[in-house]
Amino acid sequence: MQRKLQELQATLRNFVDQRDSLILVVSARDDEMAWVFKTLQGLDEEMDADLFLVCDPEAGPVAQYVTAVNAGVAAQLEMANTARAAKGGPRWAPLPTRCQDMRLPPHTRLQAAMIHVRSLIPIEADHRLVWCLLPPTLKDRSGYAELVSQLLPVDGYEPWMRSLRIIVRDDRSEPFLGPLLHRLRAPGVLVYEVDLSTAALTDGLARDAVDESRPVAQRMQALLQVAALDYSHRRYPQALEKYGLLHDYYAEHDAKAMQALCLQGAGDVLRQLGQAEKARERYQQGLALAIQTQALPVLLNLSMAAGEVCLELKKYPDAEGYFDITDRVAAKALNAHAKADALEKLGLAREYQSDTAGALRAWNDTAMLCRSVGYLDRLRSALERMARLYENAGMRQQRQQCLAELRALSGREEAR
């Protein structure tokens, strides 16, 4: 297991570091993409000199896919500007309007976004822009393949491609992109096939965890992943026991971020066992540790979980506080979807405290963010909640506006 993940990490890192190829095709199944995303997030945190743009909306009709990708990039730029402003730095210019002009071909709009973002950072050999077009599922395969083929350096490398790396995906179960690029004799393309299937990972993890020839730290990392698998397969007592052993090990080595991760795992298990109060205690303990490390992904997940369990326990002021933390951490981590999730739940916590105005503010913020990044499921949920509150308050005009947008949203979804 560890060897497979190390191979994936090394392949992605080496692709970013090399200078001869523009595109890396990662051939993976849908259920393996989470590992690819996790690895890229780790590299993003590790490789400070590089800017990673991980775009993961589902690849439906290619025109809508590019719209969603560019909307996500625009939201990341806006969140980055918030952070830059807090430090007294200048704002980055927003994406040009042509990036969302549906009259233009999808590849033209995507290339315009790439050129713009490329212009924002210094063009240096050690400062790369890594653009990851990695939909978790592939619906419009022909459209996605056409989009990727339009990014190839068929006439040689162009100025806008300098220091750019593009990572795309193929379907390992039914390859379509790799064979197409091979037929096109596409220059500047590498293909990497991964096998991170559940069966392969489970077997590898079990072997790594008990392999006494491996360093203890690696065995503990494997054990942590086995605990997560125990949890996913509802082997709750086994998962809880492993999280306890791991917590003690990481406490002995003063690895606070890993301690926090184990406490979150234990809290998740306790919630499934119906022990919400104990789960809340574990989340609080984990947050106290994570805050000391400023490990944003750990902080994000713990604060969200703490808020959710407080909702279950009807501790609504506490829930509001945790979701407010999640909102701010998500903004700092440039995670627009997590920010939208936190804002919606922040509105719920306020509604349960009879703070109707506060709930509406949170849901309006949710809807605004979701529109900008194409997060349609969360947008629908926020609009439905607002429509309900407007109806209860007798605010007919506002309710009708929400209902009209919901109808338009349904039309967009049916057209996909």
XYZ file of C-alpha atoms in Angstrom:
416
model
C 0.000 0.000 0.000
C 2.643 2.487 1.085
C 4.747 1.607 -1.939
C 1.808 2.246 -4.275
C 1.066 5.646 -2.750
C 4.754 6.563 -2.749
C 4.906 5.628 -6.427
C 1.891 7.835 -7.182
C 3.386 10.730 -5.239
C 6.800 10.321 -6.879
C 5.253 10.163 -10.360
C 3.237 13.350 -9.835
C 6.185 15.173 -8.250
C 8.571 14.103 -11.019
C 6.107 15.282 -13.661
C 5.940 18.720 -12.046
C 9.737 18.882 -11.800
C 10.506 17.777 -15.393
C 10.635 20.189 -18.340
C 10.063 18.020 -21.412
C 6.333 17.182 -21.217
C 3.281 19.405 -20.896
C 0.562 16.830 -20.126
C 0.346 13.844 -17.795
C -2.554 11.423 -18.312
C -3.413 9.644 -15.065
C -5.315 6.482 -15.939
C -7.489 5.567 -12.938
C -10.927 4.273 -12.093
C -13.530 6.539 -10.507
C -13.114 4.918 -7.087
C -9.354 5.559 -7.205
C -9.550 9.293 -7.856
C -9.846 10.183 -4.149
C -6.285 8.913 -3.659
C -5.081 11.027 -6.567
C -6.749 14.136 -5.111
C -5.298 13.448 -1.670
C -1.807 13.039 -3.118
C -2.102 16.284 -5.088
C -3.260 18.135 -1.974
C -0.184 16.877 -0.167
C 2.085 18.032 -2.988
C 0.348 21.425 -3.044
C 1.208 21.912 0.626
C 4.745 20.571 0.171
C 5.748 22.411 -3.025
C 5.312 26.027 -1.887
C 6.938 27.510 -4.991
C 4.251 26.075 -7.272
C 0.579 26.952 -7.728
C -1.785 23.966 -7.982
C -5.266 24.412 -9.458
C -7.173 21.187 -8.847
C -10.393 21.309 -10.883
C -12.763 18.440 -10.122
C -16.337 19.152 -11.334
C -17.873 16.187 -13.105
C -17.130 16.062 -16.835
C -20.638 16.418 -18.208
C -21.138 18.284 -21.519
C -17.749 19.819 -22.194
C -19.006 23.404 -22.500
C -20.577 23.198 -19.041
C -17.510 21.436 -17.677
C -15.246 24.301 -18.747
C -17.731 26.797 -17.317
C -17.595 24.988 -13.964
C -13.792 24.728 -14.072
C -13.355 28.426 -14.802
C -15.913 29.353 -12.153
C -13.969 27.307 -9.622
C -10.725 29.008 -10.632
C -12.385 32.440 -10.363
C -13.543 31.593 -6.854
C -10.041 30.426 -5.883
C -8.603 33.706 -7.180
C -11.136 35.697 -5.160
C -10.339 33.730 -2.018
C -6.629 34.237 -2.685
C -7.263 37.974 -3.026
C -8.911 37.992 0.384
C -5.788 36.421 1.861
C -3.507 38.798 -0.076
C -5.482 41.825 1.070
C -5.187 40.702 4.698
C -1.405 40.779 4.245
C -1.466 44.156 2.518
C -0.643 42.717 -0.891
C -2.084 43.781 -4.276
C -5.124 42.028 -5.694
C -4.841 39.645 -8.611
C -6.924 40.595 -11.634
C -10.074 38.467 -12.113
C -10.483 36.089 -15.037
C -11.262 37.846 -18.336
C -14.941 37.813 -19.325
C -14.137 35.696 -22.386
C -13.387 32.771 -20.055
C -17.147 32.389 -19.468
C -18.355 33.502 -22.910
C -20.380 30.490 -24.054
C -20.151 31.701 -27.658
C -16.478 30.731 -27.681
C -15.245 27.128 -28.040
C -14.593 25.404 -24.679
C -10.866 24.981 -25.299
C -10.531 28.688 -26.128
C -12.152 29.675 -22.838
C -10.024 27.226 -20.875
C -6.826 28.356 -22.581
C -7.721 31.987 -21.836
C -8.016 31.108 -18.151
C -4.677 29.291 -18.227
C -2.966 32.244 -19.899
C -4.440 34.667 -17.373
C -3.441 32.664 -14.304
C -0.007 32.072 -15.833
C 0.391 35.881 -16.068
C -0.204 36.307 -12.333
C 2.871 34.447 -11.122
C 6.555 34.970 -11.976
C 7.775 32.948 -14.947
C 10.690 31.168 -13.364
C 12.090 27.678 -13.809
C 11.315 26.808 -10.194
C 7.832 28.364 -10.129
C 5.326 26.139 -11.949
C 1.599 26.373 -12.552
C 0.070 22.900 -12.190
C -3.409 22.731 -13.742
C -5.254 19.542 -12.785
C -8.327 18.688 -14.885
C -9.421 15.580 -13.002
C -13.187 14.974 -13.016
C -14.213 12.285 -10.508
C -16.495 10.778 -13.159
C -16.342 10.960 -16.952
C -19.679 11.391 -18.727
C -18.936 13.306 -21.953
C -15.837 11.326 -22.890
C -15.633 12.502 -26.480
C -16.004 16.137 -25.411
C -13.393 15.774 -22.682
C -10.979 14.051 -25.095
C -11.487 16.822 -27.664
C -10.814 19.447 -24.984
C -7.547 17.785 -23.958
C -6.446 17.282 -27.572
C -6.810 21.030 -28.179
C -4.225 21.712 -25.453
C -1.486 19.664 -27.124
C 1.648 21.439 -28.362
C 1.175 20.140 -31.914
C 3.077 23.090 -33.405
C 5.708 23.173 -30.701
C 5.602 24.798 -27.291
C 3.949 28.212 -27.222
C 4.870 31.039 -24.811
C 1.754 30.517 -22.648
C 2.827 26.903 -21.988
C 6.068 27.939 -20.286
C 6.349 26.498 -16.737
C 2.850 25.008 -17.169
C 1.974 21.414 -16.257
C -1.443 19.912 -17.093
C -2.682 16.728 -15.416
C -5.720 15.015 -16.961
C -7.344 11.638 -16.470
C -8.301 8.548 -18.370
C -10.532 5.676 -17.238
C -8.417 2.641 -16.367
C -11.417 0.318 -16.735
C -12.223 1.629 -20.253
C -9.278 3.649 -21.578
C -10.207 6.236 -24.207
C -7.880 9.214 -23.828
C -4.500 7.464 -23.800
C -5.223 5.468 -26.992
C -6.504 8.620 -28.738
C -3.396 10.620 -27.887
C -1.238 7.705 -29.009
C -3.008 7.631 -32.402
C -2.512 11.381 -32.718
C 1.193 10.895 -31.973
C 0.741 13.677 -29.454
C 3.995 15.352 -28.388
C 4.695 16.330 -24.804
C 2.394 13.687 -23.273
C 3.114 11.118 -20.565
C 0.698 8.360 -19.487
C 0.667 6.857 -15.986
C -1.583 3.933 -15.039
C -2.301 3.413 -11.352
C -3.842 0.468 -9.511
C -5.349 1.749 -6.282
C -8.363 -0.535 -6.229
C -9.879 -1.372 -2.850
C -8.688 -4.963 -3.030
C -5.122 -3.969 -3.885
C -4.997 -1.298 -1.183
C -6.500 -3.481 1.534
C -4.066 -6.288 0.869
C -1.115 -3.913 0.706
C -2.117 -2.115 3.886
C -2.477 -5.308 5.882
C 0.966 -6.448 4.745
C 2.613 -3.113 5.494
C 1.093 -2.864 8.984
C 2.581 -6.176 10.143
C 5.836 -6.074 8.185
C 8.452 -5.840 10.936
C 11.180 -5.090 8.389
C 9.602 -1.696 7.679
C 10.240 1.387 9.841
C 7.767 1.787 12.702
C 6.536 5.133 11.330
C 5.562 3.503 8.029
C 3.804 0.663 9.843
C 1.832 3.191 11.888
C 0.825 5.027 8.712
C -0.431 1.747 7.252
C -2.285 0.986 10.488
C -3.975 4.383 10.302
C -5.284 3.570 6.846
C -6.429 0.121 8.002
C -8.374 1.871 10.775
C -10.065 4.041 8.153
C -10.973 0.922 6.168
C -12.350 -0.714 9.326
C -14.531 2.349 9.804
C -15.768 2.352 6.206
C -16.695 -1.340 6.533
C -18.454 -0.719 9.888
C -15.919 -2.680 11.933
C -16.267 -0.044 14.635
C -14.656 -1.800 17.652
C -11.584 -2.699 15.575
C -11.346 0.857 14.211
C -11.653 2.384 17.682
C -8.940 0.115 19.066
C -6.550 1.045 16.251
C -7.206 4.775 16.625
C -6.432 4.466 20.330
C -3.110 2.709 19.700
C -2.192 5.214 17.020
C -3.055 8.192 19.217
C -0.767 6.923 21.962
C 2.052 6.367 19.459
C 1.762 9.845 17.952
C 1.431 11.432 21.413
C 4.698 9.767 22.422
C 6.364 11.311 19.351
C 4.667 14.727 19.791
C 3.042 14.531 16.351
C 0.094 16.781 17.136
C -1.459 16.839 13.673
C -1.509 13.034 13.570
C -2.909 12.892 17.115
C -5.694 15.207 15.969
C -6.363 12.985 12.962
C -6.701 9.926 15.224
C -9.034 11.803 17.558
C -11.223 12.717 14.604
C -11.311 9.068 13.537
C -12.302 8.010 17.035
C -14.976 10.703 17.122
C -16.410 9.504 13.818
C -16.610 5.947 15.173
C -18.309 7.098 18.377
C -20.904 9.043 16.374
C -21.773 5.906 14.426
C -22.106 4.028 17.701
C -24.629 6.607 18.940
C -22.245 8.178 21.470
C -22.515 11.761 20.267
C -21.353 13.408 23.503
C -18.163 11.357 23.605
C -17.640 12.075 19.914
C -17.897 15.813 20.643
C -15.210 15.486 23.312
C -12.870 13.749 20.868
C -13.418 16.427 18.234
C -12.728 19.164 20.780
C -9.520 17.432 21.877
C -8.475 17.081 18.253
C -9.168 20.754 17.519
C -7.083 21.838 20.494
C -4.135 19.973 18.973
C -4.765 20.925 15.349
C -4.894 24.635 16.173
C -1.321 24.378 17.449
C -0.147 22.967 14.111
C -2.245 25.069 11.694
C -2.797 21.911 9.611
C -5.659 23.312 7.535
C -7.186 20.046 6.218
C -7.276 18.579 9.738
C -8.711 21.806 11.185
C -11.321 21.919 8.440
C -12.578 18.370 8.977
C -12.532 18.545 12.783
C -14.384 21.850 13.009
C -17.011 20.620 10.540
C -17.474 17.374 12.462
C -17.664 19.224 15.789
C -20.342 21.524 14.382
C -22.363 18.618 13.013
C -22.323 16.677 16.272
C -23.311 19.822 18.179
C -26.326 20.128 15.880
C -27.221 16.532 16.755
C -26.893 17.360 20.458
C -28.946 20.581 20.003
C -26.015 22.675 21.243
C -26.786 25.293 18.644
C -24.564 28.193 19.824
C -21.597 25.797 19.912
C -22.494 24.512 16.453
C -22.614 28.077 15.110
C -19.161 28.742 16.523
C -17.652 25.625 14.956
C -19.203 26.270 11.535
C -17.901 29.836 11.676
C -14.411 28.387 12.267
C -14.906 25.978 9.344
C -15.977 28.838 7.084
C -12.819 30.815 7.877
C -10.493 27.807 7.584
C -12.044 26.828 4.231
C -11.450 30.377 2.947
C -7.814 30.205 4.049
C -7.450 26.775 2.395
C -9.107 28.062 -0.821
C -11.686 25.260 -0.562
C -14.855 26.791 -2.007
C -17.024 23.674 -1.668
C -16.165 23.197 2.016
C -16.837 26.890 2.608
C -20.282 26.553 1.008
C -21.044 23.459 3.113
C -20.036 25.299 6.278
C -22.111 28.376 5.426
C -25.243 26.316 4.870
C -24.835 24.550 8.201
C -24.050 27.869 9.874
C -27.458 29.021 8.655
C -29.077 25.924 10.169
C -27.474 26.583 13.550
C -28.801 30.146 13.455
C -32.286 29.055 12.394
C -32.481 26.653 15.324
C -31.734 29.626 17.585
C -34.626 31.564 15.987
C -32.161 33.905 14.270
C -34.045 34.068 10.980
C -32.159 37.094 9.665
C -28.809 35.466 10.449
C -29.854 32.222 8.773
C -30.928 34.074 5.626
C -27.617 35.952 5.505
C -25.699 32.679 5.713
C -27.820 31.019 3.015
C -27.601 34.041 0.728
C -23.810 33.845 1.099
C -24.018 30.105 0.376
C -26.035 30.665 -2.786
C -23.729 33.438 -4.003
C -20.646 31.257 -3.561
C -22.304 28.204 -5.141
C -23.311 30.210 -8.201
C -19.723 31.359 -8.670
C -18.230 27.835 -8.501
C -21.035 25.812 -10.098
C -21.852 23.890 -6.890
C -25.400 23.117 -7.971
C -26.479 20.610 -5.295
C -25.581 22.985 -2.459
C -27.149 25.909 -4.358
C -30.424 24.017 -4.638
C -30.390 23.183 -0.929
C -29.708 26.801 0.076
C -32.459 28.134 -2.211
C -34.971 25.633 -0.817
C -34.122 26.677 2.741
C -34.472 30.364 1.907
C -37.780 29.813 0.129
C -39.132 28.044 3.231
C -38.102 30.863 5.563
C -39.452 33.524 3.205
C -42.778 31.685 3.090
C -42.944 31.504 6.887
C -42.161 35.220 7.094
C -44.746 36.147 4.445
C -42.040 37.567 2.146
C -43.711 36.543 -1.102
C -41.525 38.409 -3.566
C -38.288 36.960 -2.172
C -39.835 33.481 -2.090
C -40.891 33.783 -5.731
C -37.352 34.781 -6.696
C -35.999 31.658 -5.002
C -38.593 29.440 -6.673
C -37.828 30.958 -10.082
C -34.133 30.254 -9.642
C -34.925 26.703 -8.528
C -36.972 26.140 -11.692
C -34.138 27.510 -13.819
C -31.719 25.271 -11.955
C -33.872 22.213 -12.697
C -33.832 23.160 -16.365
C -30.048 23.382 -16.357
C -29.748 19.978 -14.686
C -32.151 18.339 -17.161
C -30.134 19.754 -20.058
C -26.906 18.181 -18.820
